[in-house]
Amino acid sequence: MLVKWIRCTVVDRHGFERGQRKWAALLGEPGFRSQSGGWSRGQPEVAHVFAFWENRVFYDSFMARGHDRMAAAQSGMYKDMQVKLFEYRFDVKTGFVPDFTDADVVRVAHSQVHEDRVEHFSLMQQRVWNPAMAGSPGMLRGVCGEAPGHEFLVLSMWQSSAERGKYRPEGVARLSARAETERDVESLTGDVVRLEPSWTV
């Protein structure tokens, strides 16, 4: 599975949202699984979009054919767009499906990992971070993806912002120390995204 993550700063919120609804046309595309997104809780002008495809072949085919026509509806509505593609590595919790209908919030964690620490980082995600998140109230499911250049994306879906807040005091610092995150990671950025149901395809 291929995970696409788009982050941009929106300059025309109303126009951007109107254009976002036009991506419903993705439903007929071969290999398309789902797409959704919303607004950053910390930076209200920042939008995130997440899309899932069966594989790179289907995705590349769509990009060569239908993408530009759909994207035209949002031309001039945003700036500073960043687009990254990640190959599925493993589930966070179990039985990941790219379904946004029961989630209110998506947590994004983007890590640049030191080359010699990639295997350790992956192992710690599965042995330390995954069980901690899976045991947190309101956490539905998640996925970890990897991109060339030792980049990792962890997306986790949560039932509500209030439930997401309960994960923090549980001791992120303690978990981080146990996983030796500082030794593994060159840089780490994250965001909490409030999903907009009308963006879900």
C-alpha atoms as a printed R data frame, in Angstrom:
    type eleno elety resid chain resno       x      y       z
1   ATOM     1    CA   MET     A     1   0.000  0.000   0.000
2   ATOM     2    CA   LEU     A     2   1.127  3.525  -0.813
3   ATOM     3    CA   VAL     A     3   0.491  6.406   1.600
4   ATOM     4    CA   LYS     A     4   0.481  9.969   0.255
5   ATOM     5    CA   TRP     A     5   0.807 12.916   2.632
6   ATOM     6    CA   ILE     A     6   0.194 16.488   1.493
7   ATOM     7    CA   ARG     A     7   0.754 19.517   3.700
8   ATOM     8    CA   CYS     A     8   0.144 23.105   2.567
9   ATOM     9    CA   THR     A     9  -0.607 26.605   3.814
10  ATOM    10    CA   VAL     A    10  -4.047 27.730   2.611
11  ATOM    11    CA   VAL     A    11  -4.564 31.322   1.456
12  ATOM    12    CA   ASP     A    12  -8.248 30.987   0.435
13  ATOM    13    CA   ARG     A    13  -9.940 28.683   2.939
14  ATOM    14    CA   HIS     A    14 -13.425 28.743   1.395
15  ATOM    15    CA   GLY     A    15 -12.110 28.115  -2.117
16  ATOM    16    CA   PHE     A    16  -9.758 25.378  -0.923
17  ATOM    17    CA   GLU     A    17 -12.560 23.537   0.874
18  ATOM    18    CA   ARG     A    18 -14.830 23.813  -2.161
19  ATOM    19    CA   GLY     A    19 -12.057 22.396  -4.351
20  ATOM    20    CA   GLN     A    20 -11.326 19.638  -1.847
21  ATOM    21    CA   ARG     A    21 -14.824 18.226  -2.330
22  ATOM    22    CA   LYS     A    22 -14.148 17.764  -6.054
23  ATOM    23    CA   TRP     A    23 -11.675 14.994  -5.207
24  ATOM    24    CA   ALA     A    24 -14.753 12.759  -4.792
25  ATOM    25    CA   ALA     A    25 -14.061 11.881  -8.451
26  ATOM    26    CA   LEU     A    26 -11.216  9.673  -7.152
27  ATOM    27    CA   LEU     A    27 -13.795  6.994  -6.354
28  ATOM    28    CA   GLY     A    28 -13.701  5.621  -9.879
29  ATOM    29    CA   GLU     A    29  -9.907  5.380 -10.059
30  ATOM    30    CA   PRO     A    30  -8.320  1.888 -10.246
31  ATOM    31    CA   GLY     A    31  -6.229  1.158  -7.161
32  ATOM    32    CA   PHE     A    32  -7.589  4.077  -5.117
33  ATOM    33    CA   ARG     A    33  -8.407  3.141  -1.504
34  ATOM    34    CA   SER     A    34  -9.392  6.347   0.318
35  ATOM    35    CA   GLN     A    35  -8.558 10.000   0.978
36  ATOM    36    CA   SER     A    36  -9.307 12.473   3.755
37  ATOM    37    CA   GLY     A    37  -7.754 15.348   5.629
38  ATOM    38    CA   GLY     A    38  -8.404 18.473   7.613
39  ATOM    39    CA   TRP     A    39  -6.923 21.418   9.448
40  ATOM    40    CA   SER     A    40  -3.971 21.553  11.803
41  ATOM    41    CA   ARG     A    41  -5.009 22.156  15.404
42  ATOM    42    CA   GLY     A    42  -1.860 24.167  16.082
43  ATOM    43    CA   GLN     A    43  -1.709 26.187  12.830
44  ATOM    44    CA   PRO     A    44  -5.262 26.830  11.586
45  ATOM    45    CA   GLU     A    45  -4.123 27.901   8.096
46  ATOM    46    CA   VAL     A    46  -2.291 24.600   7.486
47  ATOM    47    CA   ALA     A    47  -4.173 21.780   5.738
48  ATOM    48    CA   HIS     A    48  -3.169 18.107   5.631
49  ATOM    49    CA   VAL     A    49  -4.469 15.530   3.138
50  ATOM    50    CA   PHE     A    50  -3.851 11.771   3.374
51  ATOM    51    CA   ALA     A    51  -4.461  9.379   0.473
52  ATOM    52    CA   PHE     A    52  -4.075  5.612   0.204
53  ATOM    53    CA   TRP     A    53  -3.442  3.631  -2.986
54  ATOM    54    CA   GLU     A    54  -3.022 -0.090  -3.632
55  ATOM    55    CA   ASN     A    55   0.465  0.436  -5.044
56  ATOM    56    CA   ARG     A    56   2.772  2.800  -6.899
57  ATOM    57    CA   VAL     A    57   1.704  1.558 -10.362
58  ATOM    58    CA   PHE     A    58  -1.948  2.579  -9.871
59  ATOM    59    CA   TYR     A    59  -0.882  5.886  -8.323
60  ATOM    60    CA   ASP     A    60   1.517  6.770 -11.155
61  ATOM    61    CA   SER     A    61  -1.164  5.933 -13.702
62  ATOM    62    CA   PHE     A    62  -3.603  8.332 -12.025
63  ATOM    63    CA   MET     A    63  -0.974 11.086 -11.787
64  ATOM    64    CA   ALA     A    64  -0.309 10.779 -15.523
65  ATOM    65    CA   ARG     A    65  -4.015 10.933 -16.424
66  ATOM    66    CA   GLY     A    66  -6.587 12.472 -14.086
67  ATOM    67    CA   HIS     A    67  -4.670 14.309 -11.366
68  ATOM    68    CA   ASP     A    68  -4.101 17.690 -12.991
69  ATOM    69    CA   ARG     A    69  -7.746 18.097 -13.997
70  ATOM    70    CA   MET     A    70  -8.914 17.520 -10.401
71  ATOM    71    CA   ALA     A    71  -6.142 19.670  -8.900
72  ATOM    72    CA   ALA     A    72  -7.059 22.628 -11.121
73  ATOM    73    CA   ALA     A    73 -10.058 23.382  -8.866
74  ATOM    74    CA   GLN     A    74  -7.656 24.441  -6.082
75  ATOM    75    CA   SER     A    75  -5.186 26.408  -8.161
76  ATOM    76    CA   GLY     A    76  -4.070 29.555  -6.322
77  ATOM    77    CA   MET     A    77  -5.769 28.524  -3.073
78  ATOM    78    CA   TYR     A    78  -2.583 27.449  -1.244
79  ATOM    79    CA   LYS     A    79   1.201 27.877  -1.026
80  ATOM    80    CA   ASP     A    80   4.190 25.944   0.331
81  ATOM    81    CA   MET     A    81   2.803 22.561  -0.703
82  ATOM    82    CA   GLN     A    82   4.823 19.528   0.398
83  ATOM    83    CA   VAL     A    83   3.964 16.119  -1.033
84  ATOM    84    CA   LYS     A    84   5.551 12.900   0.232
85  ATOM    85    CA   LEU     A    85   4.949  9.245  -0.644
86  ATOM    86    CA   PHE     A    86   5.526  6.377   1.791
87  ATOM    87    CA   GLU     A    87   5.407  2.618   1.302
88  ATOM    88    CA   TYR     A    88   3.460  0.702   3.940
89  ATOM    89    CA   ARG     A    89   5.715 -0.929   6.553
90  ATOM    90    CA   PHE     A    90   3.417 -2.133   9.346
91  ATOM    91    CA   ASP     A    91   0.208 -1.507  11.282
92  ATOM    92    CA   VAL     A    92  -0.008  0.515  14.469
93  ATOM    93    CA   LYS     A    93  -2.440 -1.562  16.531
94  ATOM    94    CA   THR     A    94  -3.801 -4.341  14.303
95  ATOM    95    CA   GLY     A    95  -5.808 -4.727  11.125
96  ATOM    96    CA   PHE     A    96  -5.227 -1.289   9.620
97  ATOM    97    CA   VAL     A    97  -7.755 -0.192   7.029
98  ATOM    98    CA   PRO     A    98  -7.690  3.327   5.520
99  ATOM    99    CA   ASP     A    99 -11.144  4.208   6.843
100 ATOM   100    CA   PHE     A   100 -11.716  7.725   8.190
101 ATOM   101    CA   THR     A   101 -15.451  7.524   8.910
102 ATOM   102    CA   ASP     A   102 -15.171  6.849  12.666
103 ATOM   103    CA   ALA     A   103 -12.149  9.100  13.350
104 ATOM   104    CA   ASP     A   104 -12.185 12.748  14.452
105 ATOM   105    CA   VAL     A   105  -8.455 13.344  14.673
106 ATOM   106    CA   VAL     A   106  -5.312 12.116  12.919
107 ATOM   107    CA   ARG     A   107  -1.932 12.405  14.602
108 ATOM   108    CA   VAL     A   108   1.023 12.794  12.214
109 ATOM   109    CA   ALA     A   109   4.613 11.989  13.212
110 ATOM   110    CA   HIS     A   110   7.292 12.458  10.543
111 ATOM   111    CA   SER     A   111  10.805 11.257  11.357
112 ATOM   112    CA   GLN     A   112  14.112 11.533   9.557
113 ATOM   113    CA   VAL     A   113  16.106  8.589  10.895
114 ATOM   114    CA   HIS     A   114  19.888  8.129  10.982
115 ATOM   115    CA   GLU     A   115  20.902  5.550   8.368
116 ATOM   116    CA   ASP     A   116  22.604  3.222  10.827
117 ATOM   117    CA   ARG     A   117  19.599  3.347  13.193
118 ATOM   118    CA   VAL     A   118  16.774  2.478  10.758
119 ATOM   119    CA   GLU     A   119  16.348 -1.118  11.911
120 ATOM   120    CA   HIS     A   120  16.443 -0.125  15.573
121 ATOM   121    CA   PHE     A   121  13.907  2.652  14.963
122 ATOM   122    CA   SER     A   122  11.522  0.206  13.220
123 ATOM   123    CA   LEU     A   123  11.903 -2.319  16.018
124 ATOM   124    CA   MET     A   124  11.176  0.311  18.702
125 ATOM   125    CA   GLN     A   125   8.099  1.491  16.824
126 ATOM   126    CA   GLN     A   126   6.732 -2.040  16.988
127 ATOM   127    CA   ARG     A   127   7.862 -2.980  20.499
128 ATOM   128    CA   VAL     A   128   7.560  0.284  22.455
129 ATOM   129    CA   TRP     A   129   5.435  2.901  20.692
130 ATOM   130    CA   ASN     A   130   2.799  0.666  19.090
131 ATOM   131    CA   PRO     A   131   1.689 -1.083  22.305
132 ATOM   132    CA   ALA     A   132   1.556  2.287  24.136
133 ATOM   133    CA   MET     A   133  -0.637  3.842  21.461
134 ATOM   134    CA   ALA     A   134  -2.779  0.738  20.984
135 ATOM   135    CA   GLY     A   135  -3.571  0.763  24.705
136 ATOM   136    CA   SER     A   136  -4.617  4.424  24.760
137 ATOM   137    CA   PRO     A   137  -8.338  5.264  25.031
138 ATOM   138    CA   GLY     A   138  -9.771  6.516  21.762
139 ATOM   139    CA   MET     A   139  -6.954  5.239  19.559
140 ATOM   140    CA   LEU     A   140  -8.568  3.420  16.615
141 ATOM   141    CA   ARG     A   141  -5.751  2.312  14.278
142 ATOM   142    CA   GLY     A   142  -2.652  3.534  12.550
143 ATOM   143    CA   VAL     A   143  -0.016  2.854   9.948
144 ATOM   144    CA   CYS     A   144   3.731  3.315   9.589
145 ATOM   145    CA   GLY     A   145   5.212  4.042   6.163
146 ATOM   146    CA   GLU     A   146   8.776  4.480   4.904
147 ATOM   147    CA   ALA     A   147  10.173  6.657   2.123
148 ATOM   148    CA   PRO     A   148  13.613  6.591   0.476
149 ATOM   149    CA   GLY     A   149  16.219  8.480   2.477
150 ATOM   150    CA   HIS     A   150  15.284  6.925   5.854
151 ATOM   151    CA   GLU     A   151  12.058  8.896   6.293
152 ATOM   152    CA   PHE     A   152   9.175  7.444   8.285
153 ATOM   153    CA   LEU     A   153   5.569  8.568   8.655
154 ATOM   154    CA   VAL     A   154   3.343  7.331  11.470
155 ATOM   155    CA   LEU     A   155  -0.354  8.171  11.104
156 ATOM   156    CA   SER     A   156  -2.681  7.317  13.969
157 ATOM   157    CA   MET     A   157  -6.450  7.781  13.963
158 ATOM   158    CA   TRP     A   158  -8.286  8.797  17.133
159 ATOM   159    CA   GLN     A   159 -11.933  9.024  18.122
160 ATOM   160    CA   SER     A   160 -11.770 12.527  19.535
161 ATOM   161    CA   SER     A   161  -9.370 15.305  20.493
162 ATOM   162    CA   ALA     A   162 -10.185 14.730  24.157
163 ATOM   163    CA   GLU     A   163  -9.160 11.083  23.963
164 ATOM   164    CA   ARG     A   164  -5.995 12.013  22.035
165 ATOM   165    CA   GLY     A   165  -5.012 14.230  24.979
166 ATOM   166    CA   LYS     A   166  -4.939 11.242  27.339
167 ATOM   167    CA   TYR     A   167  -1.994  9.739  25.481
168 ATOM   168    CA   ARG     A   168   0.384 12.570  26.440
169 ATOM   169    CA   PRO     A   169   0.592 12.382  30.225
170 ATOM   170    CA   GLU     A   170   1.121  8.637  29.991
171 ATOM   171    CA   GLY     A   171   4.794  9.450  29.748
172 ATOM   172    CA   VAL     A   172   5.933 10.194  26.230
173 ATOM   173    CA   ALA     A   173   9.328 11.156  27.671
174 ATOM   174    CA   ARG     A   174   9.611  7.785  29.412
175 ATOM   175    CA   LEU     A   175   8.668  5.920  26.222
176 ATOM   176    CA   SER     A   176  11.085  8.035  24.216
177 ATOM   177    CA   ALA     A   177  13.948  7.219  26.592
178 ATOM   178    CA   ARG     A   178  13.115  3.506  26.485
179 ATOM   179    CA   ALA     A   179  13.037  3.536  22.667
180 ATOM   180    CA   GLU     A   180  16.265  5.609  22.463
181 ATOM   181    CA   THR     A   181  14.423  7.958  20.086
182 ATOM   182    CA   GLU     A   182  17.048 10.702  20.393
183 ATOM   183    CA   ARG     A   183  19.749  8.342  19.137
184 ATOM   184    CA   ASP     A   184  17.613  7.079  16.246
185 ATOM   185    CA   VAL     A   185  16.075 10.288  14.947
186 ATOM   186    CA   GLU     A   186  17.768 13.182  13.190
187 ATOM   187    CA   SER     A   187  14.569 15.260  13.104
188 ATOM   188    CA   LEU     A   188  10.982 14.754  14.202
189 ATOM   189    CA   THR     A   189   7.961 16.871  13.330
190 ATOM   190    CA   GLY     A   190   4.361 16.250  14.170
191 ATOM   191    CA   ASP     A   191   0.860 17.661  14.032
192 ATOM   192    CA   VAL     A   192  -2.649 16.925  15.175
193 ATOM   193    CA   VAL     A   193  -5.202 17.208  12.375
194 ATOM   194    CA   ARG     A   194  -8.920 17.753  12.916
195 ATOM   195    CA   LEU     A   195 -10.598 15.800  10.130
196 ATOM   196    CA   GLU     A   196 -13.189 17.408   7.864
197 ATOM   197    CA   PRO     A   197 -15.811 14.756   6.974
198 ATOM   198    CA   SER     A   198 -16.612 16.505   3.677
199 ATOM   199    CA   TRP     A   199 -13.021 15.812   2.503
200 ATOM   200    CA   THR     A   200 -13.371 12.063   2.939
201 ATOM   201    CA   VAL     A   201 -13.540 10.052  -0.277
